[in-house]
């Protein structure tokens, strides 16, 4: 409740005289100077009575009174009552004992939060401190505004109002899993008008825009900074190196040695999240980073969902895992009569070279492979399967498997998919195949056409030196255009795909080796396999890898490091996931695309983490629980007790 100007002036005087004591109704203190007058009135003796003779009084002579009353009120009793009246006057003036004198300064007050994930570990203590300051401001009637730099008002106008109103709205202010947008902050601050003091609740991290923001605020009034003294801790994205999982731990201050515990979480066979591993890591004095090194079996590595620093509730202390850590199981099945001679001519040599860095390769009989339930089954020039094998593979695909087939002489010479569509082929095939280059054919080898927007390969650059000399040709069909995901320059299908139940069947219309094309010799071959989720990445994808892809947020990370459902959010361009920092329209979490998953973490692989450096003329304090102490009730109770 605002007070008038005379009340504010009296309040300031009392603060100067009495120290950290504020009054909501200081004008009532004007009653204190009237106490001496009341003292004089109470001490005044009424006029002496007129004396008259009455004979009957003689009968009372000699009697003694049980109680003797004084002619006047004793001075000590009168003083006690004066003190009781003074206590009542002061009590009705709403006195509050405040631990901070600067909260009762005149003029508006801005409580400014960074509001980032680095604020989250101290959010409860921060809120207790803010509640105390708002309580003091509400008693003194100081207009207050609360603003988070990660959720700026749409216009550069501070929402000043009663501090009591902000007390009810404070629980709705929470940290978010990204840092403030520096240019947006400076633009908003530069548009503010008027004078006000600022209490800046910093997250303790160095930001290149912080000095300019401080200068803008100092032009408008006094600035005090509150921040936690302990360092900010964060995890960088996990990576695979030298066959181990490495998770860098960063901190904002390196003045002393410290130790943290990093916990690996993942799913058990029943799909319930469990703690899979714990590692203690020491950060030496003078060092700002240390590294957690884990060696887990592939079956546990594939189940990892996230790493987190134990005891730190912050999005920055969580490192989400994606396909860059997982290793797919890929079964390779080749024709029974593999060609003898050079290994380079093997139908599966280039496949193995492309898949081995990011996948566990398995071989065996088809029935055994299906029972092992790999992520992918690759068939290199396999024309026919036995009835039981065929049924087993079909059921496996319908249950969500990916069958990747490559053409070759045997498939071209067979009659599979000639008269009717084969369930394990995406398109019908013409007999004999097609030869478009070489000494015994007319024409030149065909180059590839740029991938269409509907293709999972969209955005991948097509090298000029990738050519095709032979292929199996799809028969024209109404569904052929929909199922074709890569074509040659003349429009004939190079790669086709169809959905089968929950899985899919993909056919490369060329061989898996260099017999029919130079595709297996190029880096494009590996990129195409990655887009099909055949080969797990061992590093984060580049912008070139993600060009033309669209990803949908599946699981979202909040400011406190909790992972939850994403809700309804529009898909994002894949390039943004590796070129932009997290923000309101690009929240951290797990993004899902046609080729797998990508984890966008709150703290990036190349992001710097250092402590904020404030000028010497700016007071920096550690926030602690700070609450005002109302004295009205105690003083009024004391006054009533005395009068009783």
Coordinates of C-alpha atoms in Angstrom, one line a residue:
X1 CA 0.0 0.0 0.0
X2 CA 1.6 3.3 -1.1
X3 CA 2.1 6.0 1.5
X4 CA 1.9 9.7 1.1
X5 CA 4.9 12.0 0.7
X6 CA 4.8 13.2 4.3
X7 CA 4.7 9.7 5.5
X8 CA 7.7 8.8 3.3
X9 CA 9.7 11.7 4.7
X10 CA 8.9 10.8 8.3
X11 CA 9.7 7.1 7.5
X12 CA 13.1 8.1 6.1
X13 CA 13.9 10.2 9.2
X14 CA 12.9 7.3 11.5
X15 CA 15.1 4.9 9.5
X16 CA 18.0 7.3 10.0
X17 CA 17.3 7.5 13.7
X18 CA 16.2 4.0 14.6
X19 CA 18.2 1.9 12.1
X20 CA 16.5 -1.0 10.3
X21 CA 13.0 -0.2 11.5
X22 CA 10.2 0.7 9.0
X23 CA 6.6 1.9 9.6
X24 CA 3.7 1.3 7.2
X25 CA 1.7 4.1 8.8
X26 CA 4.4 6.5 10.1
X27 CA 1.9 9.4 10.4
X28 CA 0.5 7.8 13.6
X29 CA 3.8 8.4 15.3
X30 CA 2.7 12.0 15.5
X31 CA 0.8 10.9 18.6
X32 CA 4.0 10.3 20.6
X33 CA 4.6 14.0 21.2
X34 CA 1.2 14.2 22.9
X35 CA 2.3 11.8 25.6
X36 CA 3.7 14.6 27.9
X37 CA 0.4 16.4 27.7
X38 CA -1.4 13.3 28.7
X39 CA 1.0 12.9 31.6
X40 CA 0.2 16.4 32.8
X41 CA -3.5 15.8 32.5
X42 CA -3.4 12.6 34.5
X43 CA -1.2 14.2 37.2
X44 CA -3.6 17.2 37.6
X45 CA -5.4 17.1 41.0
X46 CA -9.1 18.1 41.0
X47 CA -10.1 21.2 43.2
X48 CA -10.3 20.6 47.0
X49 CA -13.9 19.8 48.3
X50 CA -15.9 22.5 50.3
X51 CA -15.8 21.6 54.0
X52 CA -19.2 21.5 56.0
X53 CA -19.8 20.4 59.6
X54 CA -21.9 17.2 60.0
X55 CA -22.4 15.9 63.6
X56 CA -22.9 12.4 62.5
X57 CA -19.3 12.1 61.4
X58 CA -18.4 11.8 65.1
X59 CA -19.7 8.3 65.0
X60 CA -17.0 7.3 62.4
X61 CA -14.1 8.6 64.5
X62 CA -11.7 5.9 65.5
X63 CA -12.5 3.6 62.6
X64 CA -9.5 2.4 60.5
X65 CA -9.7 1.8 56.7
X66 CA -8.7 -1.6 55.4
X67 CA -7.2 0.0 52.2
X68 CA -5.4 3.3 52.0
X69 CA -5.6 5.2 48.7
X70 CA -3.2 7.9 47.8
X71 CA -4.2 11.3 46.8
X72 CA -2.4 10.9 43.4
X73 CA -1.6 8.1 41.0
X74 CA 1.9 6.8 41.8
X75 CA 4.5 8.1 39.3
X76 CA 5.7 4.6 38.4
X77 CA 2.2 3.4 37.5
X78 CA 1.6 6.5 35.5
X79 CA 4.9 6.0 33.7
X80 CA 4.0 2.4 33.0
X81 CA 0.7 3.5 31.5
X82 CA 2.4 6.1 29.4
X83 CA 4.7 3.4 28.0
X84 CA 1.6 1.2 27.3
X85 CA 0.0 4.1 25.3
X86 CA 3.3 4.7 23.5
X87 CA 3.5 1.0 22.6
X88 CA -0.1 1.1 21.3
X89 CA 0.7 4.2 19.1
X90 CA 3.9 2.6 17.7
X91 CA 2.0 -0.7 17.2
X92 CA -0.8 1.0 15.2
X93 CA 2.0 2.6 13.0
X94 CA 2.8 -1.0 11.8
X95 CA 6.5 -1.2 12.7
X96 CA 8.6 -3.8 10.9
X97 CA 12.1 -4.8 11.8
X98 CA 13.9 -5.2 8.4
X99 CA 17.3 -6.8 7.9
X100 CA 18.0 -4.5 4.9
X101 CA 17.8 -0.8 5.0
X102 CA 17.9 -0.5 1.2
X103 CA 14.6 -2.2 0.7
X104 CA 12.8 0.9 2.3
X105 CA 14.4 3.4 -0.1
X106 CA 12.0 5.6 -1.9
X107 CA 11.2 4.8 -5.6
X108 CA 10.4 1.7 -7.6
X109 CA 12.3 -1.5 -7.2
X110 CA 13.1 -4.1 -10.0
X111 CA 13.9 -7.7 -9.0
X112 CA 15.7 -9.1 -12.0
X113 CA 16.3 -12.8 -12.5
X114 CA 18.7 -14.4 -15.1
X115 CA 16.2 -17.3 -15.0
X116 CA 18.5 -19.8 -16.7
X117 CA 19.3 -23.5 -15.9
X118 CA 22.3 -22.2 -13.9
X119 CA 19.8 -20.6 -11.5
X120 CA 18.0 -23.9 -10.9
X121 CA 20.1 -25.5 -8.1
X122 CA 19.6 -22.5 -5.8
X123 CA 16.0 -21.6 -6.8
X124 CA 14.4 -22.4 -3.5
X125 CA 16.9 -20.3 -1.5
X126 CA 16.6 -17.6 -4.1
X127 CA 12.8 -17.5 -3.8
X128 CA 13.0 -17.4 0.0
X129 CA 15.2 -14.4 -0.2
X130 CA 13.0 -12.7 -2.8
X131 CA 9.9 -13.4 -0.6
X132 CA 11.6 -11.7 2.3
X133 CA 12.4 -8.6 0.2
X134 CA 8.9 -8.5 -1.2
X135 CA 7.5 -8.7 2.3
X136 CA 9.5 -5.7 3.3
X137 CA 8.6 -3.8 0.2
X138 CA 4.9 -4.5 0.8
X139 CA 5.1 -3.1 4.3
X140 CA 6.7 0.1 3.1
X141 CA 4.5 0.4 0.1
X142 CA 7.3 0.3 -2.4
X143 CA 6.2 -0.4 -6.0
X144 CA 8.0 -3.5 -7.3
X145 CA 8.5 -5.4 -10.6
X146 CA 9.7 -8.9 -11.1
X147 CA 11.3 -9.8 -14.4
X148 CA 13.1 -12.9 -15.7
X149 CA 15.6 -12.3 -18.5
X150 CA 14.7 -15.6 -20.1
X151 CA 11.0 -14.5 -20.3
X152 CA 11.0 -10.8 -21.1
X153 CA 7.8 -8.7 -21.3
X154 CA 6.7 -8.1 -24.9
X155 CA 7.2 -4.4 -24.5
X156 CA 10.0 -2.4 -22.7
X157 CA 7.7 -1.5 -19.8
X158 CA 8.3 -2.6 -16.2
X159 CA 5.2 -4.1 -14.6
X160 CA 5.4 -2.1 -11.3
X161 CA 2.7 -2.9 -8.8
X162 CA 2.2 -3.7 -5.1
X163 CA 4.8 -6.1 -3.8
X164 CA 2.0 -8.0 -2.1
X165 CA 0.7 -9.0 -5.5
X166 CA 4.0 -10.3 -6.6
X167 CA 4.2 -12.6 -3.5
X168 CA 1.3 -14.6 -5.0
X169 CA 2.7 -14.7 -8.5
X170 CA 6.3 -15.6 -7.5
X171 CA 5.7 -19.4 -7.7
X172 CA 5.0 -19.0 -11.4
X173 CA 8.5 -17.7 -12.1
X174 CA 10.7 -20.7 -12.8
X175 CA 14.1 -21.3 -14.5
X176 CA 14.2 -22.5 -18.1
X177 CA 16.8 -24.8 -19.7
X178 CA 18.5 -22.1 -21.8
X179 CA 20.5 -18.9 -21.3
X180 CA 19.1 -15.4 -21.8
X181 CA 19.2 -14.0 -25.3
X182 CA 21.8 -11.2 -25.0
X183 CA 20.8 -9.0 -27.9
X184 CA 17.1 -9.3 -26.8
X185 CA 18.0 -8.3 -23.2
X186 CA 20.0 -5.3 -24.3
X187 CA 17.3 -4.1 -26.7
X188 CA 14.7 -4.4 -24.0
X189 CA 16.7 -2.7 -21.3
X190 CA 17.6 0.2 -23.6
X191 CA 13.9 0.9 -24.1
X192 CA 13.1 1.3 -20.4
X193 CA 12.1 4.7 -19.1
X194 CA 12.1 6.2 -15.6
X195 CA 14.3 5.7 -12.5
X196 CA 14.4 2.6 -10.4
X197 CA 16.7 0.5 -8.2
X198 CA 17.6 -3.0 -9.2
X199 CA 18.3 -6.2 -7.3
X200 CA 19.9 -8.5 -9.9
X201 CA 19.7 -12.2 -9.1
X202 CA 22.6 -13.5 -11.2
X203 CA 23.0 -17.2 -12.1
X204 CA 26.8 -16.7 -11.6
X205 CA 27.9 -17.3 -15.2
X206 CA 29.9 -15.0 -17.4
X207 CA 28.0 -13.6 -20.3
X208 CA 29.4 -11.2 -23.0
X209 CA 26.2 -9.0 -22.7
X210 CA 26.3 -8.6 -18.9
X211 CA 28.5 -5.5 -18.7
X212 CA 26.3 -3.6 -21.2
X213 CA 23.2 -4.6 -19.3
X214 CA 24.7 -3.5 -16.0
X215 CA 25.5 -0.1 -17.5
X216 CA 21.9 0.3 -18.7
X217 CA 20.6 -0.5 -15.2
X218 CA 23.0 1.8 -13.4
X219 CA 21.8 4.7 -15.5
X220 CA 18.4 4.2 -14.0
X221 CA 19.3 3.7 -10.3
X222 CA 21.4 1.7 -7.8
X223 CA 22.2 -1.9 -8.6
X224 CA 22.8 -4.7 -6.1
X225 CA 23.8 -8.2 -7.2
X226 CA 22.9 -11.5 -5.5
X227 CA 24.4 -14.8 -6.5
X228 CA 25.5 -18.1 -5.0
X229 CA 29.1 -18.5 -4.0
X230 CA 29.5 -22.1 -5.0
X231 CA 30.5 -22.8 -8.7
X232 CA 28.0 -23.7 -11.4
X233 CA 28.4 -27.3 -12.6
X234 CA 27.5 -28.7 -16.0
X235 CA 27.9 -31.8 -18.2
X236 CA 28.9 -31.6 -21.9
X237 CA 27.3 -34.1 -24.3
X238 CA 28.7 -37.6 -24.0
X239 CA 30.8 -39.0 -26.8
X240 CA 32.5 -42.3 -27.9
X241 CA 36.3 -42.2 -28.0
X242 CA 38.8 -45.0 -28.0
X243 CA 36.0 -47.5 -27.3
X244 CA 34.9 -45.7 -24.1
X245 CA 32.1 -43.3 -23.2
X246 CA 33.5 -39.9 -22.2
X247 CA 31.4 -37.2 -20.4
X248 CA 33.2 -33.9 -19.7
X249 CA 32.3 -32.2 -16.4
X250 CA 32.7 -28.4 -16.4
X251 CA 32.6 -25.8 -13.6
X252 CA 32.5 -22.0 -13.5
X253 CA 35.2 -21.6 -10.8
X254 CA 38.5 -23.4 -10.4
X255 CA 39.9 -21.9 -7.2
X256 CA 39.8 -25.1 -5.2
X257 CA 39.7 -28.9 -5.8
X258 CA 36.2 -30.5 -5.8
X259 CA 34.6 -33.9 -6.5
X260 CA 31.3 -34.8 -8.1
X261 CA 29.5 -38.1 -8.8
X262 CA 28.1 -38.7 -12.3
X263 CA 25.3 -41.2 -12.6
X264 CA 24.3 -43.0 -15.8
X265 CA 20.6 -43.8 -16.2
X266 CA 19.1 -46.2 -18.7
X267 CA 16.2 -48.6 -19.3
X268 CA 16.2 -52.1 -18.0
X269 CA 14.8 -55.0 -20.2
X270 CA 11.3 -54.1 -18.9
X271 CA 11.5 -50.5 -20.0
X272 CA 11.9 -49.1 -16.5
X273 CA 14.6 -46.5 -16.0
X274 CA 17.3 -47.6 -13.7
X275 CA 20.7 -46.5 -12.5
X276 CA 23.2 -48.3 -14.7
X277 CA 26.5 -46.9 -13.4
X278 CA 28.1 -44.3 -11.0
X279 CA 31.5 -42.7 -11.4
X280 CA 33.2 -40.3 -8.9
X281 CA 35.4 -37.7 -10.6
X282 CA 37.8 -35.3 -9.0
X283 CA 38.4 -31.8 -10.4
X284 CA 41.9 -30.6 -9.3
X285 CA 42.5 -27.1 -8.1
X286 CA 43.1 -24.7 -11.0
X287 CA 41.2 -26.9 -13.5
X288 CA 37.8 -26.0 -14.7
X289 CA 37.1 -29.4 -16.4
X290 CA 37.5 -33.1 -15.8
X291 CA 36.3 -36.2 -17.7
X292 CA 34.2 -39.1 -16.8
X293 CA 35.3 -42.3 -18.6
X294 CA 33.0 -45.3 -18.7
X295 CA 33.5 -48.7 -20.3
X296 CA 30.1 -50.4 -20.6
X297 CA 29.1 -53.5 -22.6
X298 CA 27.2 -52.8 -25.8
X299 CA 23.9 -54.0 -24.4
X300 CA 24.1 -51.4 -21.6
X301 CA 25.4 -48.6 -23.8
X302 CA 22.4 -49.0 -26.1
X303 CA 20.1 -48.6 -23.1
X304 CA 21.6 -45.3 -21.8
X305 CA 19.2 -42.4 -21.7
X306 CA 21.1 -39.7 -19.8
X307 CA 23.9 -38.8 -17.5
X308 CA 23.5 -36.4 -14.6
X309 CA 25.5 -34.9 -11.7
X310 CA 24.2 -36.4 -8.5
X311 CA 22.6 -33.8 -6.2
X312 CA 22.4 -31.0 -8.8
X313 CA 18.9 -30.2 -10.0
X314 CA 19.7 -28.4 -13.2
X315 CA 19.3 -28.9 -17.0
X316 CA 23.0 -28.1 -17.4
X317 CA 23.8 -31.0 -15.0
X318 CA 22.1 -33.4 -17.4
X319 CA 23.6 -34.9 -20.6
X320 CA 21.0 -36.6 -22.8
X321 CA 22.1 -39.5 -25.0
X322 CA 21.1 -40.2 -28.5
X323 CA 22.1 -42.4 -31.4
X324 CA 25.6 -41.1 -31.3
X325 CA 26.2 -43.5 -28.4
X326 CA 24.1 -46.4 -29.4
X327 CA 25.5 -49.3 -31.5
X328 CA 23.0 -51.0 -33.7
X329 CA 23.1 -54.8 -34.3
X330 CA 23.2 -55.4 -38.0
X331 CA 22.9 -58.9 -39.5
X332 CA 24.6 -59.3 -43.0
X333 CA 23.3 -62.1 -45.2
X334 CA 25.1 -62.8 -48.5
X335 CA 24.5 -65.3 -51.3
X336 CA 25.6 -68.8 -50.4
X337 CA 28.2 -68.9 -53.2
X338 CA 30.3 -65.8 -52.5
X339 CA 32.8 -65.1 -55.2
X340 CA 36.3 -66.3 -54.6
X341 CA 39.3 -64.0 -55.1
X342 CA 39.9 -60.5 -53.9
X343 CA 38.2 -59.4 -50.8
X344 CA 37.4 -56.1 -52.4
X345 CA 35.1 -58.0 -54.8
X346 CA 33.1 -59.5 -52.0
X347 CA 29.4 -58.5 -52.1
X348 CA 29.6 -57.4 -48.4
X349 CA 33.1 -55.9 -48.1
X350 CA 32.1 -52.2 -48.5
X351 CA 29.0 -52.8 -46.4
X352 CA 31.1 -54.1 -43.6
X353 CA 33.6 -51.2 -43.9
X354 CA 30.7 -48.7 -43.8
X355 CA 28.8 -50.3 -40.9
X356 CA 31.6 -51.6 -38.6
X357 CA 32.5 -48.3 -37.0
X358 CA 29.0 -47.7 -35.6
X359 CA 27.4 -51.1 -35.5
X360 CA 27.8 -54.6 -34.2
X361 CA 27.8 -57.0 -37.1
X362 CA 26.4 -60.5 -36.7
X363 CA 26.3 -63.5 -39.1
X364 CA 24.6 -66.8 -39.0
X365 CA 21.7 -68.8 -40.3
X366 CA 18.6 -66.7 -41.0
X367 CA 16.5 -68.5 -38.3
X368 CA 19.2 -67.8 -35.7
X369 CA 19.5 -64.1 -36.9
X370 CA 15.8 -63.5 -36.6
X371 CA 15.8 -65.0 -33.1
X372 CA 18.6 -62.6 -32.1
X373 CA 16.3 -59.7 -33.2
X374 CA 18.9 -57.3 -34.7
X375 CA 18.0 -53.8 -35.6
X376 CA 18.7 -54.3 -39.3
X377 CA 19.0 -57.3 -41.6
X378 CA 21.0 -56.7 -44.8
X379 CA 20.7 -59.0 -47.8
X380 CA 23.4 -58.6 -50.4
X381 CA 22.2 -60.2 -53.7
X382 CA 20.0 -62.8 -52.0
X383 CA 17.4 -63.9 -54.5
X384 CA 15.3 -66.5 -52.7
X385 CA 14.7 -67.8 -49.2
X386 CA 13.3 -71.1 -48.0
X387 CA 9.7 -71.0 -46.9
X388 CA 10.3 -71.0 -43.2
X389 CA 13.1 -68.4 -43.6
X390 CA 10.9 -66.2 -45.6
X391 CA 8.1 -66.3 -43.1
X392 CA 10.5 -65.6 -40.2
X393 CA 11.9 -62.5 -42.0
X394 CA 8.5 -61.2 -42.9
X395 CA 7.2 -61.5 -39.3
X396 CA 10.4 -59.8 -38.1
X397 CA 9.9 -56.9 -40.5
X398 CA 6.2 -56.5 -39.6
X399 CA 7.3 -56.3 -35.9
X400 CA 9.4 -53.2 -36.6
X401 CA 12.5 -54.5 -38.3
X402 CA 14.4 -52.9 -41.2
X403 CA 15.2 -55.1 -44.1
X404 CA 17.8 -53.6 -46.4
X405 CA 18.4 -55.4 -49.8
X406 CA 21.0 -54.9 -52.4
X407 CA 20.6 -56.1 -56.0
X408 CA 23.1 -58.2 -58.0
X409 CA 23.3 -60.8 -60.7
X410 CA 21.3 -63.4 -58.8
X411 CA 18.4 -61.1 -58.0
X412 CA 18.4 -59.8 -61.6
X413 CA 18.3 -63.4 -63.0
X414 CA 15.6 -64.6 -60.7
X415 CA 11.8 -64.4 -61.3
X416 CA 11.1 -62.8 -57.9
X417 CA 8.7 -59.9 -58.1
X418 CA 8.0 -60.4 -61.9
X419 CA 4.4 -61.3 -62.1
X420 CA 3.3 -60.0 -58.7
X421 CA 4.8 -57.8 -56.0
X422 CA 7.0 -59.8 -53.6
X423 CA 6.3 -59.0 -49.9
X424 CA 10.0 -58.7 -49.2
X425 CA 10.6 -56.3 -52.1
X426 CA 9.3 -52.7 -52.3
X427 CA 8.6 -52.8 -56.1
X428 CA 8.1 -55.3 -58.9
X429 CA 11.2 -55.9 -61.0
X430 CA 11.8 -56.4 -64.7
X431 CA 13.7 -59.5 -65.8
X432 CA 17.4 -59.3 -66.6
X433 CA 18.2 -55.8 -65.2
X434 CA 19.7 -53.0 -67.2
X435 CA 23.3 -52.2 -68.2
X436 CA 23.9 -48.6 -69.1
X437 CA 27.7 -48.4 -69.3
X438 CA 30.7 -50.5 -70.3
X439 CA 32.2 -52.0 -73.4
X440 CA 29.2 -54.3 -74.2
X441 CA 26.5 -51.6 -73.8
X442 CA 25.4 -48.4 -75.4
X443 CA 25.5 -45.2 -73.5
X444 CA 27.4 -43.8 -70.6
X445 CA 27.1 -44.6 -66.9
X446 CA 24.3 -42.7 -65.3
X447 CA 24.8 -40.1 -62.5
X448 CA 22.4 -39.6 -59.6
X449 CA 19.7 -37.0 -59.5
X450 CA 19.4 -34.6 -56.6
X451 CA 17.3 -36.1 -53.8
X452 CA 13.7 -34.9 -53.5
X453 CA 12.3 -33.2 -50.5
X454 CA 10.2 -36.3 -49.7
X455 CA 13.3 -38.5 -49.6
X456 CA 15.1 -39.4 -46.3
X457 CA 18.3 -38.5 -48.3
X458 CA 17.1 -34.9 -49.0
X459 CA 19.9 -32.4 -48.5
X460 CA 22.8 -34.8 -49.0
X461 CA 25.1 -33.5 -51.7
X462 CA 25.5 -35.8 -54.7
X463 CA 29.1 -36.1 -55.9
X464 CA 29.7 -36.0 -59.7
X465 CA 31.9 -39.0 -59.6
X466 CA 29.1 -41.4 -58.4
X467 CA 27.9 -43.3 -61.4
X468 CA 25.8 -46.4 -62.1
X469 CA 26.6 -48.8 -64.9
X470 CA 24.1 -51.6 -64.1
X471 CA 20.9 -51.9 -62.1
X472 CA 17.7 -53.9 -61.6
X473 CA 14.8 -51.9 -63.0
X474 CA 11.4 -51.5 -61.4
X475 CA 8.3 -52.2 -63.4
X476 CA 6.0 -49.2 -63.8
X477 CA 3.4 -49.2 -61.1
X478 CA 1.0 -46.6 -59.6
X479 CA 2.8 -46.8 -56.3
X480 CA 6.4 -46.6 -57.7
X481 CA 6.7 -42.8 -57.5
X482 CA 5.7 -42.9 -53.8
X483 CA 8.1 -45.7 -53.0
X484 CA 11.1 -44.3 -54.9
X485 CA 13.5 -42.3 -52.6
X486 CA 16.5 -42.0 -54.9
X487 CA 16.7 -41.9 -58.7
X488 CA 19.2 -41.7 -61.5
X489 CA 19.5 -38.7 -63.7
X490 CA 17.1 -40.3 -66.2
X491 CA 14.5 -40.9 -63.5
X492 CA 14.8 -44.6 -63.0
X493 CA 14.7 -45.7 -59.4
X494 CA 18.0 -46.2 -57.6
X495 CA 16.6 -46.8 -54.1
X496 CA 13.0 -47.8 -53.3
X497 CA 11.2 -48.3 -50.0
X498 CA 7.9 -49.5 -48.7
X499 CA 6.3 -49.9 -45.3
X500 CA 5.5 -53.4 -44.1
X501 CA 3.6 -53.5 -40.8
X502 CA 5.6 -51.5 -38.3
X503 CA 8.8 -52.1 -40.3
X504 CA 10.1 -51.3 -43.7
X505 CA 11.8 -52.9 -46.7
X506 CA 14.5 -50.9 -48.7
X507 CA 16.1 -52.0 -51.9
X508 CA 19.2 -50.5 -53.5
X509 CA 18.9 -51.3 -57.2
X510 CA 22.6 -51.8 -57.5
X511 CA 25.1 -54.1 -55.8
X512 CA 26.7 -53.6 -52.4
X513 CA 30.1 -53.7 -54.0
X514 CA 31.6 -51.7 -56.8
X515 CA 30.5 -54.1 -59.6
X516 CA 27.5 -52.1 -60.8
X517 CA 28.3 -48.6 -59.4
X518 CA 30.8 -46.4 -57.7
X519 CA 28.4 -45.6 -54.9
X520 CA 30.0 -47.9 -52.4
X521 CA 33.3 -46.2 -52.9
X522 CA 31.9 -42.8 -51.9
X523 CA 31.2 -41.1 -48.6
X524 CA 27.6 -40.7 -49.9
X525 CA 27.1 -44.4 -49.3
X526 CA 27.8 -44.1 -45.6
X527 CA 25.6 -41.0 -45.3
X528 CA 22.7 -42.8 -47.0
X529 CA 23.1 -45.7 -44.6
X530 CA 23.1 -43.2 -41.7
X531 CA 19.9 -41.6 -43.0
X532 CA 18.3 -45.0 -43.0
X533 CA 19.4 -45.6 -39.4
X534 CA 21.6 -48.5 -40.4
X535 CA 24.8 -47.1 -39.0
X536 CA 24.8 -45.4 -35.6
X537 CA 26.8 -42.1 -35.5
X538 CA 29.9 -42.0 -33.4
X539 CA 29.9 -38.2 -33.4
X540 CA 27.2 -35.5 -33.6
X541 CA 26.0 -34.9 -37.2
X542 CA 27.1 -31.9 -39.1
X543 CA 24.9 -29.3 -40.6
X544 CA 25.6 -30.8 -44.0
X545 CA 24.4 -34.2 -42.7
X546 CA 21.1 -32.7 -41.4
X547 CA 20.4 -30.4 -44.3
X548 CA 16.9 -30.9 -45.5
X549 CA 15.7 -33.0 -42.6
X550 CA 12.9 -32.3 -40.2
X551 CA 13.0 -33.4 -36.5
X552 CA 10.3 -33.5 -33.9
X553 CA 10.8 -33.0 -30.2
X554 CA 9.9 -36.3 -28.4
X555 CA 11.1 -35.7 -24.8
X556 CA 11.7 -32.3 -23.3
X557 CA 14.2 -31.2 -20.7
X558 CA 13.0 -28.5 -18.2
X559 CA 15.2 -26.1 -16.2
X560 CA 15.5 -28.4 -13.2
X561 CA 16.8 -31.3 -15.3
X562 CA 13.6 -33.3 -15.4
X563 CA 12.8 -35.1 -18.6
X564 CA 9.1 -35.2 -19.6
X565 CA 6.8 -35.4 -22.6
X566 CA 7.2 -32.7 -25.3
X567 CA 3.6 -31.9 -25.9
X568 CA 2.6 -30.4 -29.3
X569 CA 5.6 -28.7 -30.9
X570 CA 6.2 -28.1 -34.6
X571 CA 9.0 -29.9 -36.3
X572 CA 12.3 -28.1 -36.6
X573 CA 14.9 -27.9 -39.4
X574 CA 17.7 -30.4 -38.6
X575 CA 20.4 -27.8 -39.3
X576 CA 19.2 -25.7 -36.4
X577 CA 20.0 -28.6 -34.0
X578 CA 23.7 -28.2 -34.6
X579 CA 24.0 -24.5 -35.4
X580 CA 21.8 -22.8 -32.9
X581 CA 21.7 -22.6 -29.1
X582 CA 18.6 -23.8 -27.2
X583 CA 15.8 -21.3 -26.8
X584 CA 12.1 -20.9 -26.4
X585 CA 11.5 -22.1 -30.0
X586 CA 14.3 -24.8 -29.8
X587 CA 14.0 -26.3 -26.3
X588 CA 16.5 -28.9 -25.2
X589 CA 15.5 -32.6 -25.4
X590 CA 15.4 -35.6 -27.6
X591 CA 14.5 -35.0 -31.2
X592 CA 13.3 -37.8 -33.4
X593 CA 13.7 -38.0 -37.2
X594 CA 13.5 -40.6 -40.0
X595 CA 17.2 -41.5 -39.3
X596 CA 17.1 -41.8 -35.5
X597 CA 17.4 -39.5 -32.6
X598 CA 19.4 -36.4 -31.7
X599 CA 19.9 -35.0 -28.2
X600 CA 20.0 -31.3 -27.8
X601 CA 21.5 -30.5 -24.4
X602 CA 21.2 -27.3 -22.4
X603 CA 25.0 -27.1 -22.2
X604 CA 26.8 -27.6 -25.5
X605 CA 30.0 -29.3 -26.4
X606 CA 31.8 -26.0 -27.2
X607 CA 30.0 -23.7 -24.8
X608 CA 32.2 -21.8 -22.3
X609 CA 31.5 -21.8 -18.5
X610 CA 33.1 -19.2 -16.4
X611 CA 32.2 -17.2 -13.3
X612 CA 30.6 -13.7 -13.7
X613 CA 33.0 -10.8 -13.1
X614 CA 31.4 -7.8 -11.5
X615 CA 32.9 -4.3 -11.2
X616 CA 34.2 -3.3 -7.7
X617 CA 31.6 -0.6 -7.3
X618 CA 28.8 -3.1 -7.6
X619 CA 27.8 -4.8 -4.2
X620 CA 27.7 -8.6 -4.7
X621 CA 26.1 -10.6 -1.9
X622 CA 25.2 -14.2 -1.3
X623 CA 21.4 -14.6 -1.0
X624 CA 20.1 -16.2 2.2
X625 CA 16.7 -16.5 3.7
X626 CA 15.7 -12.9 4.6
X627 CA 12.4 -12.1 6.2
X628 CA 11.0 -9.0 7.9
X629 CA 9.7 -9.2 11.5
X630 CA 6.4 -7.4 12.1
X631 CA 6.2 -5.9 15.6
X632 CA 2.6 -4.6 15.6
X633 CA 1.1 -7.7 17.3
X634 CA 3.8 -7.8 20.0
X635 CA 3.4 -4.1 20.9
X636 CA -0.4 -4.2 21.1
X637 CA -0.3 -7.3 23.2
X638 CA 2.1 -5.6 25.6
X639 CA -0.1 -2.5 25.8
X640 CA -3.2 -4.6 26.6
X641 CA -1.3 -6.6 29.2
X642 CA -0.2 -3.4 31.0
X643 CA -3.7 -2.0 31.2
X644 CA -5.0 -5.2 32.6

